[in-house]
CSV table of C-alpha atoms in Angstrom, one decimal:
chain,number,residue,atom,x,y,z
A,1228,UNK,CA,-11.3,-39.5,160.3
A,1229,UNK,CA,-10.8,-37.5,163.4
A,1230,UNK,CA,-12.7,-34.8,164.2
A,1231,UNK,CA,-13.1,-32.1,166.8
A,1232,UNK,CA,-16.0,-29.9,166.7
A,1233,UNK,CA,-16.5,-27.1,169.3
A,1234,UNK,CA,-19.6,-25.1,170.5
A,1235,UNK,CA,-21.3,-22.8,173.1
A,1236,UNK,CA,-19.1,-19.4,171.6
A,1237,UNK,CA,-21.8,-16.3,172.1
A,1238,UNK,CA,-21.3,-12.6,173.0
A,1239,UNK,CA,-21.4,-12.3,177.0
A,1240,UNK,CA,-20.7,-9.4,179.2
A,1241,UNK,CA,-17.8,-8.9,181.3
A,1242,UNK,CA,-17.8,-10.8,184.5
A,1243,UNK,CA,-20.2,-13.2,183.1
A,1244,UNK,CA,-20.2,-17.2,182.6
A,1245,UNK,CA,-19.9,-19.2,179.6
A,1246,UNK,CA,-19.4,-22.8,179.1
A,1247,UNK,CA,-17.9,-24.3,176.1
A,1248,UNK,CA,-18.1,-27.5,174.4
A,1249,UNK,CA,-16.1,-29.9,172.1
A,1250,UNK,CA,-16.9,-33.4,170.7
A,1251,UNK,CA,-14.5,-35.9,169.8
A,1252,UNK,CA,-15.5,-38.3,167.3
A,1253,UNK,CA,-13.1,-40.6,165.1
A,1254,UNK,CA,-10.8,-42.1,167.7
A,1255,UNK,CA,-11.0,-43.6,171.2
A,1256,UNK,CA,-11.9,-40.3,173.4
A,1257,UNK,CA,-11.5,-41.8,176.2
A,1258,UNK,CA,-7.4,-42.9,175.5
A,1259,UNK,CA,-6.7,-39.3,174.9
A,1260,UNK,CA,-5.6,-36.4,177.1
A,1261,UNK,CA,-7.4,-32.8,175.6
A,1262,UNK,CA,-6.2,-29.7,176.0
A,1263,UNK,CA,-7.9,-26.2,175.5
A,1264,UNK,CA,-6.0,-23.2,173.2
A,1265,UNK,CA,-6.9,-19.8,172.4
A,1266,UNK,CA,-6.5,-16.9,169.6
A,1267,UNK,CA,-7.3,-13.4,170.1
A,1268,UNK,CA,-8.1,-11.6,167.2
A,1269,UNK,CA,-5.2,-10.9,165.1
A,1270,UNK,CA,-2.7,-12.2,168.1
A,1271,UNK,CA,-0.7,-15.4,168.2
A,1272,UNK,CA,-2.1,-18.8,169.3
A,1273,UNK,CA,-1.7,-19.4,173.8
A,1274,UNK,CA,-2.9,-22.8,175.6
A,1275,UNK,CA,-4.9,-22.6,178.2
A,1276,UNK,CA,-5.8,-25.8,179.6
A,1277,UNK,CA,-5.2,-29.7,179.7
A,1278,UNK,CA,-7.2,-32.9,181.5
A,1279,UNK,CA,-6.2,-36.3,181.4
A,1280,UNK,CA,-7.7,-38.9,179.4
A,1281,UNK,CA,-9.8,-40.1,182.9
A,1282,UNK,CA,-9.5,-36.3,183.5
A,1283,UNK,CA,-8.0,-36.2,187.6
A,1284,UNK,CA,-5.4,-34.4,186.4
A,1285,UNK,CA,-5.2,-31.1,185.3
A,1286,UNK,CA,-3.7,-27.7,184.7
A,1287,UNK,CA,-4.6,-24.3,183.7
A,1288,UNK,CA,-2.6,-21.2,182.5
A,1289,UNK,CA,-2.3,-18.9,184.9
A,1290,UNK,CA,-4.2,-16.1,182.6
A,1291,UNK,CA,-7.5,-18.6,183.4
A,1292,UNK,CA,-6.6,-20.4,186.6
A,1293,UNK,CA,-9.1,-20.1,188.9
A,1294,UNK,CA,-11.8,-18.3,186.3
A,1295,UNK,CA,-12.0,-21.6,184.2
A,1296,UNK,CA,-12.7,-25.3,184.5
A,1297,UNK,CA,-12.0,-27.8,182.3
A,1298,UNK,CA,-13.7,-31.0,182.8
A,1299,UNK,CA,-14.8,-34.4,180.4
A,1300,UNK,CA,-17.7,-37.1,180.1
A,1301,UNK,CA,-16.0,-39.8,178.4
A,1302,UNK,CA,-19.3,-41.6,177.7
A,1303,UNK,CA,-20.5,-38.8,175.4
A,1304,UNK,CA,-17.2,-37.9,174.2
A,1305,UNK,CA,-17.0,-34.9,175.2
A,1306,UNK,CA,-14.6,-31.8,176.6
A,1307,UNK,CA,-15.7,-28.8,178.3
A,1308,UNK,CA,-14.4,-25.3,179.4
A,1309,UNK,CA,-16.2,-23.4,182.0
A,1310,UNK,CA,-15.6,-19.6,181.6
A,1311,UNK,CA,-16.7,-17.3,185.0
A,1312,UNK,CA,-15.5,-14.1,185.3
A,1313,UNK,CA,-15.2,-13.1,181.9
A,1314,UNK,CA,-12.7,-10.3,181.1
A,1315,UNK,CA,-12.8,-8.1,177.8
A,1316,UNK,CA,-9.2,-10.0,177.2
A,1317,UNK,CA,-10.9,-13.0,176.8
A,1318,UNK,CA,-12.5,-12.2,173.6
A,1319,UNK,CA,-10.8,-15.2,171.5
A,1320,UNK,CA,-11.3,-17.8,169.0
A,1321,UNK,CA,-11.3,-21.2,171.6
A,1322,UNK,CA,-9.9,-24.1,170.2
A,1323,UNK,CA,-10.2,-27.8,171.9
A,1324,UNK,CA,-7.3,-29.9,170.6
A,1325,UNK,CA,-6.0,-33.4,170.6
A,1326,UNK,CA,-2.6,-34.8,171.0
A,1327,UNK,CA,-1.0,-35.9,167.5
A,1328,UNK,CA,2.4,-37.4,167.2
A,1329,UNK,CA,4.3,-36.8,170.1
A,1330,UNK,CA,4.7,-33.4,170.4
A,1331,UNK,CA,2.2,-32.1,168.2
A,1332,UNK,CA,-1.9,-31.1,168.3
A,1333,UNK,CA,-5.0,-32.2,166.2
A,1334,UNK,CA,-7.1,-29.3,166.6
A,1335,UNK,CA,-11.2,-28.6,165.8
A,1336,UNK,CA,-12.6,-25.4,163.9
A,1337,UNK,CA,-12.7,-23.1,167.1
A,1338,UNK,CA,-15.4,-21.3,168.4
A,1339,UNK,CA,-15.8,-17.8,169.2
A,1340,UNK,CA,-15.8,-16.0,172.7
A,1341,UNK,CA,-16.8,-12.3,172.4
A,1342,UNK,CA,-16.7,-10.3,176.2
A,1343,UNK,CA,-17.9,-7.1,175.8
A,1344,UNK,CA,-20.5,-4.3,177.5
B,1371,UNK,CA,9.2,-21.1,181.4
B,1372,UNK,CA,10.7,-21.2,178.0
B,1373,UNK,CA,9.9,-18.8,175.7
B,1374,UNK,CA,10.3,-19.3,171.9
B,1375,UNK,CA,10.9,-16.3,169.8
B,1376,UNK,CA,10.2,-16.6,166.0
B,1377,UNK,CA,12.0,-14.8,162.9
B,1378,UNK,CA,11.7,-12.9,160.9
B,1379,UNK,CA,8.0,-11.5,161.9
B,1380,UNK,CA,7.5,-11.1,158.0
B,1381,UNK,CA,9.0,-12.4,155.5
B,1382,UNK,CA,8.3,-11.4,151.9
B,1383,UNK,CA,9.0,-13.8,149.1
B,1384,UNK,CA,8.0,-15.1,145.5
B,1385,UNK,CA,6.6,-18.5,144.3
B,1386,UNK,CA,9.0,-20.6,143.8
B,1387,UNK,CA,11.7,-19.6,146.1
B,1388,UNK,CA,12.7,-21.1,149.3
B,1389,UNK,CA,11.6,-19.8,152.7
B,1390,UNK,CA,13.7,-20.6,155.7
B,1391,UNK,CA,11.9,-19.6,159.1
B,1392,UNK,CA,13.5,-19.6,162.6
B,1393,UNK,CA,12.0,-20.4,165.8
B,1394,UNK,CA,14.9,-20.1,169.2
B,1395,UNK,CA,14.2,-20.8,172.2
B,1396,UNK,CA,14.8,-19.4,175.5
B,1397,UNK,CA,16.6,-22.5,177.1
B,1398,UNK,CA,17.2,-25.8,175.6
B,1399,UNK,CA,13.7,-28.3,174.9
B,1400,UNK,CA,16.0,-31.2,172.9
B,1401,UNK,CA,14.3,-32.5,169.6
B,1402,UNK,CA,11.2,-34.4,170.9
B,1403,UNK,CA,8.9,-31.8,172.1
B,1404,UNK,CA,9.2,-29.7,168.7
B,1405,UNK,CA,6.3,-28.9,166.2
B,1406,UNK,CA,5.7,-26.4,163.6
B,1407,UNK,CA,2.3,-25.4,162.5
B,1408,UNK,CA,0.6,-23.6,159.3
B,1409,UNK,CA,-2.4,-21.1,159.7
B,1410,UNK,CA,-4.6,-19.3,157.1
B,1411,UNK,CA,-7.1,-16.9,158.0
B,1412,UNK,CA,-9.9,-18.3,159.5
B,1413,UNK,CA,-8.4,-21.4,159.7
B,1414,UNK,CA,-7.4,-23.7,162.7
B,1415,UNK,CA,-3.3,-24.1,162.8
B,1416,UNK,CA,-2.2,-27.0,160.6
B,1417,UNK,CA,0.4,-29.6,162.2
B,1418,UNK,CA,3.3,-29.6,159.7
B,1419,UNK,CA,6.0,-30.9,162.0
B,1420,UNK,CA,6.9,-33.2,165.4
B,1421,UNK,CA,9.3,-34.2,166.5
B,1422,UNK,CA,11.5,-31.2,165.3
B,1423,UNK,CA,12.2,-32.9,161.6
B,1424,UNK,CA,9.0,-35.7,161.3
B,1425,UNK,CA,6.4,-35.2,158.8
B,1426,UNK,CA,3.1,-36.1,159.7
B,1427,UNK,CA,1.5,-38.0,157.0
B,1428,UNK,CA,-0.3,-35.8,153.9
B,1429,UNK,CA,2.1,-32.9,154.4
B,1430,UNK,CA,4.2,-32.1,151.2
B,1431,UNK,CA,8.1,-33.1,151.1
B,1432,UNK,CA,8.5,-29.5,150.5
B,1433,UNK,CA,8.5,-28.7,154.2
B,1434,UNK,CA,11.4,-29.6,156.3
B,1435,UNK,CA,12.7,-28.9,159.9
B,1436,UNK,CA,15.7,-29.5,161.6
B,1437,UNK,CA,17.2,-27.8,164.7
B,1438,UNK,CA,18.3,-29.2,168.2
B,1439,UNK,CA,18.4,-27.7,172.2
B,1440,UNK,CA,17.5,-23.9,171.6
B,1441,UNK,CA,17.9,-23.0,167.7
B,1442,UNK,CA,14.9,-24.7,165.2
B,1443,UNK,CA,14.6,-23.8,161.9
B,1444,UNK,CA,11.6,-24.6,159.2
B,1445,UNK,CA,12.1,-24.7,155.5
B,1446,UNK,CA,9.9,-24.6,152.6
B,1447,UNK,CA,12.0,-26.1,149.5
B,1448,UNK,CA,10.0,-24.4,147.0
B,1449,UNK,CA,7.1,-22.0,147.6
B,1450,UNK,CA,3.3,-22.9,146.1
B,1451,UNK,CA,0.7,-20.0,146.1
B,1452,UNK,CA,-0.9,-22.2,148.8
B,1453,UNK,CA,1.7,-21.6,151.4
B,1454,UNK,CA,1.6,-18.2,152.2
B,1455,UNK,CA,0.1,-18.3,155.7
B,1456,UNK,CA,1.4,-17.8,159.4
B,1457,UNK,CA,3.9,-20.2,160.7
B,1458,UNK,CA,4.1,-21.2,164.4
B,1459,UNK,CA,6.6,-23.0,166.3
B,1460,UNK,CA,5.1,-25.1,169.2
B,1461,UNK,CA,7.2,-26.4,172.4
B,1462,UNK,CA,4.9,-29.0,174.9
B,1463,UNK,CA,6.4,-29.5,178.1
B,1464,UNK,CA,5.2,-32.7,179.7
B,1465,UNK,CA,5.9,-31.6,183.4
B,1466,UNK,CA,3.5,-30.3,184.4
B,1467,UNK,CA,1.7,-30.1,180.6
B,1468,UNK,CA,1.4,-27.7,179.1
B,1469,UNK,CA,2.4,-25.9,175.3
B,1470,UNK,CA,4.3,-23.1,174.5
B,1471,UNK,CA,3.9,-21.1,171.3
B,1472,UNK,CA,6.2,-18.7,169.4
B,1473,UNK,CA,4.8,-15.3,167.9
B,1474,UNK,CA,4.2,-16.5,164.3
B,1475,UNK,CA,6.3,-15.3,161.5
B,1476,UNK,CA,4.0,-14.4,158.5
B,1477,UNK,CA,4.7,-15.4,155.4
B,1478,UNK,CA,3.6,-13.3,152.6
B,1479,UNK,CA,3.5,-13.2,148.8
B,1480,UNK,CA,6.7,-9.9,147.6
């Protein structure tokens, strides 16, 4: 079945770099376009990123844009969020999600980004 | 940018009795681009609904949605002890991509 698995979540500091990770595994990757989402704790859910399936295209929120990469490797089936310039609003659960039906997402467990001194 | 707004923020009810949640948006997004979603604590969201009214498969026929250009509205038929979670509506916008999400409305046990 499908399956979306994140990693890399970890206490950092503010202004530092994290990179996060998400591995696709149940359908063709590489047909997909994958987006990044995010939860603060207790607060609703807010997207954050998306790539295209060959991953030329993209676009970012403009809460991360130009703090955060997203980027792909196809052959290993995975998605990736680069995080510099961490901010204490940052702190979130990070989801990596998959398009389902249309309109809707397929999303992993989420992974958790703490920014604090 | 559209924004969708989500009510009630909490709504109390019983087992057993219907729950009708309402997500309005701030311009019109048609019926396509629509979804609803179910979260527990700890718990990634849960698609329950594309398409504005489409059930994805494995979700119970107790959960229906209707709604067209800016007012959307989510129903649960008959409420199980399972469904007491936070609902979220979802608008994707395909130019350029990107996903919109309302506030939540909580549903909790009265």
């Amino acid at each position: 079945q499908v399956q979306l698995v994140e990693s890399g979540g970890a206490l950092v500091k503010p202004g530092g770099s994290l990179r996060l990770s998400c591995v696709g595994s149940g359908f063709t990757f590489s047909e997909f376009y994958m987006t990044w989402l995010r939860q603060a704790p207790g607060k609703g859910l807010e997207w954050i990123s998306y790539i295209t399936s060959s991953g030329p295209a993209k676009n970012y929120a403009d809460s991360v844009r130009g703090r955060f990469t997203i980027s792909r490797d196809n052959a290993k089936n995975s998605l990736f969020l680069q995080m510099d310039n961490l901010r204490v609003d940052d702190t979130a659960v990070y989801y990596c999600a998959r398009p389902a039906y249309v309109s809707g997402l397929f999303w992993g467990q989420g992974t958790l980004v703490t920014v604090s001194s | 940018e559209i924004v969708l707004t989500q009510s009630p923020g909490t709504l109390s009810l019983s087992p057993g009795e219907r729950a009708t949640l309402s997500c309005r948006a701030s311009q019109s997004v048609g019926n396509t681009y629509l979804a609803w979603y179910q979260q527990k604590p700890g718990q990634a969201p849960r698609l329950l609904i594309y398409g504005a009214s489409d059930r994805p498969q494995g979700i119970p026929d107790r959960f229906s949605a209707s709604g067209s250009e800016t007012d959307f509205t989510l129903t649960i038929s008959s409420l199980e002890p399972e469904d007491f979670a936070v609902y979220y509506c979802q608008h994707y916008d395909s130019s350029p991509p990107r996903y919109t999400f309302g506030q939540g409305t909580k549903l909790e046990i009265k």
